[in-house]
Amino acid sequence: MKETGDVRIDSVPLGVTEATGRVRAVAGGLLSLRTAGRLEVHERAAFLAGVRAPVDTLDLPPGAHAAPAPGGGFVVAEAARVRALAPGGATRWELPHDTWHGGHRPPRAPGAPAPDPCGRLVAVTVPTLLPEEEVARRAVALQDGPPRRGYGGDRLLLLDAGTGTVRAERPVAAVAGALALEWHAGGALLAASFRTAWYGWAGYWTEPSDDGLRILGAAADRHEVAGFVPGSARFVTLRRAEGMALDDDRYELDLHDARAATTPCPVASLDLNDLSWDVENDDFTGAHVLDGAHLLVTADWVPREGPLEHTHWLLSADALRPLGRLRYPCPVGDTVVPLGDGTWLTRDGARLRHWRLDQAFAAPAPPPRPGPVSGERAD
């Protein structure tokens, strides 16, 4: 498939705006902007037009993670609690949990919370601090100075978004490492992946229900959730070469169907090294769902002639088929922010550039859905 690298697909510029910090798309036509100690929520169209008038703001405590809540306000994860704030800052509810110390660092949040897009639930992971007598035989031990602390596996919690009540709880194969929590647009499915140092990623997909949190399946070894494909129950996972073994140079994508609970195998797979001219020097850094028809994969590309460069691959979302490499009128890096409408942002220093695909690759209209995803309301 290396000849696909010679196929170039035009990216059409839509505009440029100045912004420092991390930008993410938020449901309802919003964007969030995270800087060192502040989280802002903006109207997307106004923000991309250069207007800086946030509709909500939050000053973040040190070591905290936060996410905008549907309908306004925020959910905030801190070292020893999760809390929900109303617009204006009033606390709606607070859930304390064991403190995550993180080795010799000051205590910090074990991971970011994920409110579901319907405003009913909040997914979050919390650490499990073990009693001292169990540390020597069961725990991942962290020496923070006396006393010695040891942690068991994290717990994935589903909280009632209105009250903070724990609706479901599930142990996961992680110890307060990096995590990715991705909700289906209808709020009926949750894909979750967790990374623990020296163990890599572990991924699950789950179905929240009134009587608990049902695990529908698990991803292949060391796969991280990248996102759901709109209009379906399919989602994408990415495996990076983490170098934990001498021959660990494998990058791959898998496409899963969350409703195929009895089929553990992915419905499609792609060995990303098949795209590479120089496997030992190429790296694939991220996978992003643009729309129901296209995925974008960022990579370092070594062409047959010339120096290493950043490149973006376009793949089909139905079968992970490589379509070619995106062509930009300016250099781009590996930062990509999909906006959920088939357009995306890249970063060039303090400039955010807005793009869409050439019309020849525009996503076709999705076919009529036969019905909601299991558990999803038809409205």
XYZ file of C-alpha atoms in Angstrom:
379
model
C 0.000 0.000 0.000
C 3.022 2.324 -0.018
C 1.943 3.753 -3.366
C -0.949 5.377 -1.466
C 1.600 7.810 -0.091
C 1.926 9.318 -3.562
C -1.806 10.125 -3.693
C -2.330 13.681 -2.449
C -5.704 15.011 -1.292
C -6.218 18.748 -1.000
C -7.119 20.307 2.341
C -9.174 23.464 1.833
C -8.421 26.364 4.239
C -11.420 27.908 5.993
C -9.708 30.475 8.198
C -7.056 31.244 10.804
C -7.391 32.432 14.396
C -4.921 33.142 17.208
C -5.129 30.990 20.339
C -2.684 29.501 22.843
C -3.655 26.487 24.926
C -5.404 23.205 24.220
C -8.602 23.386 22.173
C -11.258 20.665 22.091
C -14.688 20.397 20.467
C -17.672 20.333 22.825
C -21.187 19.172 21.929
C -23.687 21.873 21.062
C -21.453 23.934 18.765
C -18.958 24.863 21.490
C -15.191 24.736 21.971
C -13.166 24.529 25.172
C -9.819 26.286 25.606
C -7.476 25.000 28.330
C -4.511 27.082 29.464
C -2.225 26.526 32.459
C -4.758 27.420 35.144
C -7.984 28.193 33.315
C -10.672 26.491 31.246
C -12.915 28.547 28.972
C -15.953 27.584 26.892
C -16.634 29.485 23.662
C -19.222 29.532 20.924
C -17.416 27.698 18.124
C -18.300 29.992 15.205
C -17.439 33.127 17.175
C -14.159 31.680 18.436
C -13.025 30.664 14.955
C -13.929 34.177 13.757
C -11.530 35.623 16.346
C -14.049 36.673 19.004
C -12.815 36.035 22.579
C -15.960 36.221 24.702
C -16.242 32.965 26.687
C -19.709 31.819 27.689
C -18.262 30.167 30.823
C -14.890 30.094 32.608
C -13.242 28.102 35.389
C -10.043 28.805 37.307
C -8.498 25.367 37.822
C -6.899 24.227 41.071
C -3.318 22.891 40.674
C -3.277 19.351 39.263
C -6.998 19.357 38.371
C -8.752 18.254 35.177
C -12.155 19.551 34.116
C -14.728 19.171 31.352
C -17.676 21.375 30.401
C -21.030 19.910 31.415
C -23.946 19.796 28.959
C -26.254 22.660 29.801
C -23.505 24.732 31.400
C -21.076 24.495 34.287
C -18.207 22.043 34.705
C -17.252 18.686 36.165
C -13.899 18.910 37.963
C -11.609 16.057 38.996
C -9.063 16.806 41.723
C -6.590 14.753 43.752
C -9.181 13.559 46.271
C -12.611 14.522 44.937
C -14.860 14.952 41.913
C -17.311 17.842 41.929
C -19.842 19.474 39.641
C -20.118 23.244 39.381
C -23.093 25.217 38.122
C -22.592 28.196 35.789
C -21.215 30.908 38.033
C -19.225 28.507 40.208
C -21.699 27.204 42.809
C -21.042 23.565 43.805
C -23.851 21.223 42.771
C -22.351 18.099 44.353
C -19.044 16.673 45.535
C -17.783 13.078 45.715
C -14.623 12.457 47.803
C -12.296 9.511 47.026
C -8.841 8.179 47.912
C -6.058 10.654 47.191
C -3.818 9.996 44.197
C -0.289 11.107 45.149
C 1.534 10.229 41.945
C 4.949 9.240 43.302
C 6.980 12.175 44.605
C 4.746 14.776 42.945
C 2.137 16.765 44.852
C -1.288 15.085 44.787
C -3.143 15.498 41.504
C -6.253 14.302 39.708
C -5.918 10.690 38.516
C -7.644 11.555 35.228
C -10.161 13.762 33.461
C -13.935 13.323 33.921
C -16.208 12.693 30.917
C -19.820 13.935 31.080
C -22.078 12.127 28.628
C -23.467 14.333 25.829
C -27.053 13.922 27.078
C -26.253 15.348 30.518
C -27.343 12.233 32.435
C -24.068 10.596 33.542
C -20.439 11.396 34.282
C -17.670 8.814 33.757
C -14.550 9.148 35.897
C -11.812 6.923 37.297
C -10.646 7.041 40.887
C -7.663 5.352 42.592
C -7.794 2.571 45.186
C -5.496 3.172 48.141
C -4.832 -0.167 49.879
C -4.425 -0.727 53.632
C -0.785 -0.789 54.762
C -0.831 -4.522 55.481
C -1.768 -5.254 51.837
C 0.797 -2.980 50.182
C 3.677 -5.469 50.145
C 1.728 -8.249 48.464
C -0.818 -6.548 46.188
C -0.015 -3.000 45.286
C 1.835 -0.772 42.919
C 3.820 0.995 45.634
C 4.698 4.678 45.548
C 7.203 6.090 48.024
C 6.173 9.656 48.818
C 8.167 9.750 52.006
C 6.575 8.250 55.082
C 4.131 6.663 55.148
C 4.595 4.313 52.176
C 1.502 4.239 49.969
C 0.304 1.454 47.728
C -2.452 1.383 45.148
C -4.572 -1.368 43.691
C -6.471 -1.166 40.413
C -8.472 1.947 39.606
C -12.273 1.996 39.578
C -14.353 3.312 36.708
C -17.391 5.116 38.135
C -20.591 6.256 36.473
C -22.058 9.138 38.434
C -25.502 10.691 38.226
C -24.817 14.065 36.608
C -27.440 15.786 38.740
C -26.559 14.425 42.182
C -23.102 12.789 42.014
C -24.563 9.473 43.192
C -22.556 6.443 42.068
C -24.810 4.635 39.587
C -22.272 1.955 38.591
C -18.730 0.917 39.473
C -16.210 -1.362 37.752
C -12.544 -2.199 38.497
C -10.209 -1.640 35.536
C -6.703 -2.794 34.630
C -4.902 0.448 35.399
C -3.264 2.308 38.246
C -3.972 6.039 37.836
C -2.201 6.336 34.509
C -3.311 8.261 31.417
C -6.851 7.587 30.292
C -9.218 8.240 27.420
C -12.991 8.169 27.920
C -15.150 8.571 24.807
C -18.959 8.655 24.782
C -21.149 7.694 21.861
C -23.086 10.746 20.662
C -26.329 9.271 22.036
C -24.847 8.544 25.472
C -25.700 4.823 25.240
C -22.108 3.547 24.889
C -18.823 4.412 26.559
C -15.396 3.420 25.254
C -12.625 3.636 27.825
C -8.889 3.047 27.721
C -6.281 3.294 30.432
C -2.494 3.408 30.331
C -0.238 2.225 33.134
C 3.534 2.697 32.935
C 5.350 -0.439 31.658
C 2.022 -2.125 30.876
C 0.685 0.020 28.029
C -2.971 0.606 27.227
C -5.985 -1.526 28.146
C -9.300 -0.747 26.462
C -12.959 -1.616 27.048
C -16.333 -0.692 25.648
C -19.286 -0.615 27.973
C -23.028 -0.121 28.067
C -24.419 1.880 30.989
C -27.764 0.638 32.259
C -30.040 1.096 35.234
C -28.577 -1.996 36.927
C -24.866 -1.402 36.362
C -22.079 -1.065 33.823
C -21.899 -3.978 31.408
C -18.558 -4.651 29.722
C -19.315 -5.497 26.082
C -15.762 -6.223 24.965
C -12.064 -5.482 25.309
C -9.616 -4.103 22.773
C -6.446 -5.833 21.674
C -3.302 -5.456 23.752
C -2.077 -1.850 24.099
C -4.833 -0.223 22.066
C -6.069 3.277 22.935
C -9.578 4.533 22.133
C -9.589 7.168 19.385
C -13.331 7.844 19.002
C -16.730 6.705 17.728
C -17.662 6.875 14.044
C -20.758 9.125 13.757
C -24.001 7.422 12.854
C -22.868 3.992 14.044
C -21.821 1.991 17.085
C -18.343 1.556 15.620
C -15.229 3.048 17.152
C -11.526 3.174 16.394
C -8.544 2.181 18.539
C -4.866 2.936 17.936
C -1.810 0.937 18.963
C 1.501 2.792 19.064
C 4.952 1.218 19.135
C 5.905 1.883 22.753
C 9.303 0.194 22.688
C 8.638 -2.041 25.682
C 10.269 -4.940 23.818
C 13.134 -5.083 21.341
C 10.829 -5.845 18.424
C 7.980 -3.552 19.481
C 7.760 -1.400 16.355
C 4.139 -2.148 15.493
C 1.580 0.591 14.850
C -1.968 -0.446 13.988
C -5.578 0.670 13.844
C -8.587 -1.472 14.710
C -12.243 -0.781 13.953
C -14.700 -2.323 16.434
C -18.464 -2.719 16.507
C -19.609 -2.147 20.084
C -22.876 -3.970 19.411
C -21.122 -7.147 18.252
C -20.662 -8.330 21.825
C -20.108 -11.946 20.811
C -17.404 -11.047 18.277
C -14.181 -10.084 20.073
C -12.249 -9.565 16.826
C -12.267 -6.108 15.190
C -14.324 -5.698 12.039
C -11.303 -4.162 10.269
C -7.592 -3.721 11.006
C -4.726 -1.836 9.408
C -1.023 -2.353 10.056
C 0.139 1.249 9.775
C 3.683 0.124 9.087
C 2.381 -1.002 5.681
C 2.169 2.698 4.797
C 5.778 3.362 5.674
C 8.892 3.497 3.511
C 11.099 3.515 6.629
C 9.527 1.532 9.476
C 12.327 2.222 11.952
C 11.993 6.004 11.643
C 8.310 6.585 10.902
C 5.973 7.185 13.841
C 2.176 7.343 13.870
C 1.140 9.754 16.602
C -2.656 9.969 16.615
C -5.952 8.931 15.007
C -8.944 11.273 14.679
C -12.507 10.693 13.456
C -13.438 13.491 11.028
C -16.935 12.311 10.058
C -18.873 9.153 9.271
C -16.698 8.441 6.243
C -13.165 9.591 7.080
C -10.381 9.214 9.632
C -7.234 11.314 9.864
C -3.986 9.757 11.134
C -0.979 11.930 11.997
C 2.501 10.613 11.344
C 6.165 11.370 10.832
C 6.825 10.420 7.227
C 10.161 9.561 5.635
C 9.702 9.899 1.862
C 11.793 7.962 -0.609
C 13.761 11.157 -1.170
C 14.081 14.038 1.251
C 14.050 14.612 5.036
C 11.500 13.422 7.588
C 8.331 15.520 7.652
C 4.956 15.635 9.407
C 2.138 14.208 7.343
C -1.571 13.441 7.688
C -3.117 10.298 6.199
C -6.771 10.101 5.168
C -8.475 6.718 5.678
C -11.970 5.428 5.031
C -13.942 5.034 8.250
C -15.816 1.944 7.089
C -12.839 -0.333 6.357
C -9.686 1.607 7.394
C -8.689 1.782 3.732
C -5.862 4.286 3.063
C -7.016 6.958 0.613
C -3.855 9.069 0.449
C -1.988 11.858 2.197
C -3.460 15.301 2.826
C -1.845 18.223 1.023
C -1.720 21.570 2.850
C -0.601 24.964 1.527
C 1.513 25.428 4.686
C 3.452 23.167 7.098
C 1.416 21.328 9.752
C 2.383 19.399 12.877
C 0.734 16.501 14.678
C -1.891 18.565 16.539
C -5.358 17.896 15.104
C -8.708 18.921 16.610
C -11.684 17.313 14.808
C -14.796 19.452 15.128
C -17.363 16.721 14.450
C -18.665 18.236 11.220
C -15.991 16.947 8.852
C -13.715 19.943 9.471
C -10.695 20.106 11.726
C -8.081 22.418 13.227
C -4.287 22.286 13.100
C -1.835 24.366 15.093
C 0.966 26.532 13.734
C 2.558 28.165 16.775
C -0.110 30.479 18.196
C -2.269 30.146 15.065
C -5.138 27.694 14.706
C -5.968 26.855 11.095
C -9.405 25.550 10.108
C -9.703 23.001 7.252
C -12.139 20.882 5.292
C -11.644 18.176 2.681
C -11.722 18.883 -1.015
C -15.260 18.398 -2.306
C -14.205 15.276 -4.196
C -13.739 13.579 -0.807
C -16.705 15.139 1.012
C -18.620 12.620 3.117
C -21.782 11.295 1.483
C -25.069 11.741 3.299
C -25.369 8.985 5.918
C -28.003 6.332 5.208
C -31.189 6.397 7.305
C -30.601 4.779 10.664
C -32.702 1.676 11.287
C -33.150 2.673 14.912
C -31.271 3.987 17.945
C -28.239 2.258 19.357
C -29.278 -0.095 22.152
C -30.201 1.996 25.159
C -30.314 5.269 23.206
C -33.414 7.402 23.195
C -34.908 7.976 19.768
C -35.378 11.687 20.479
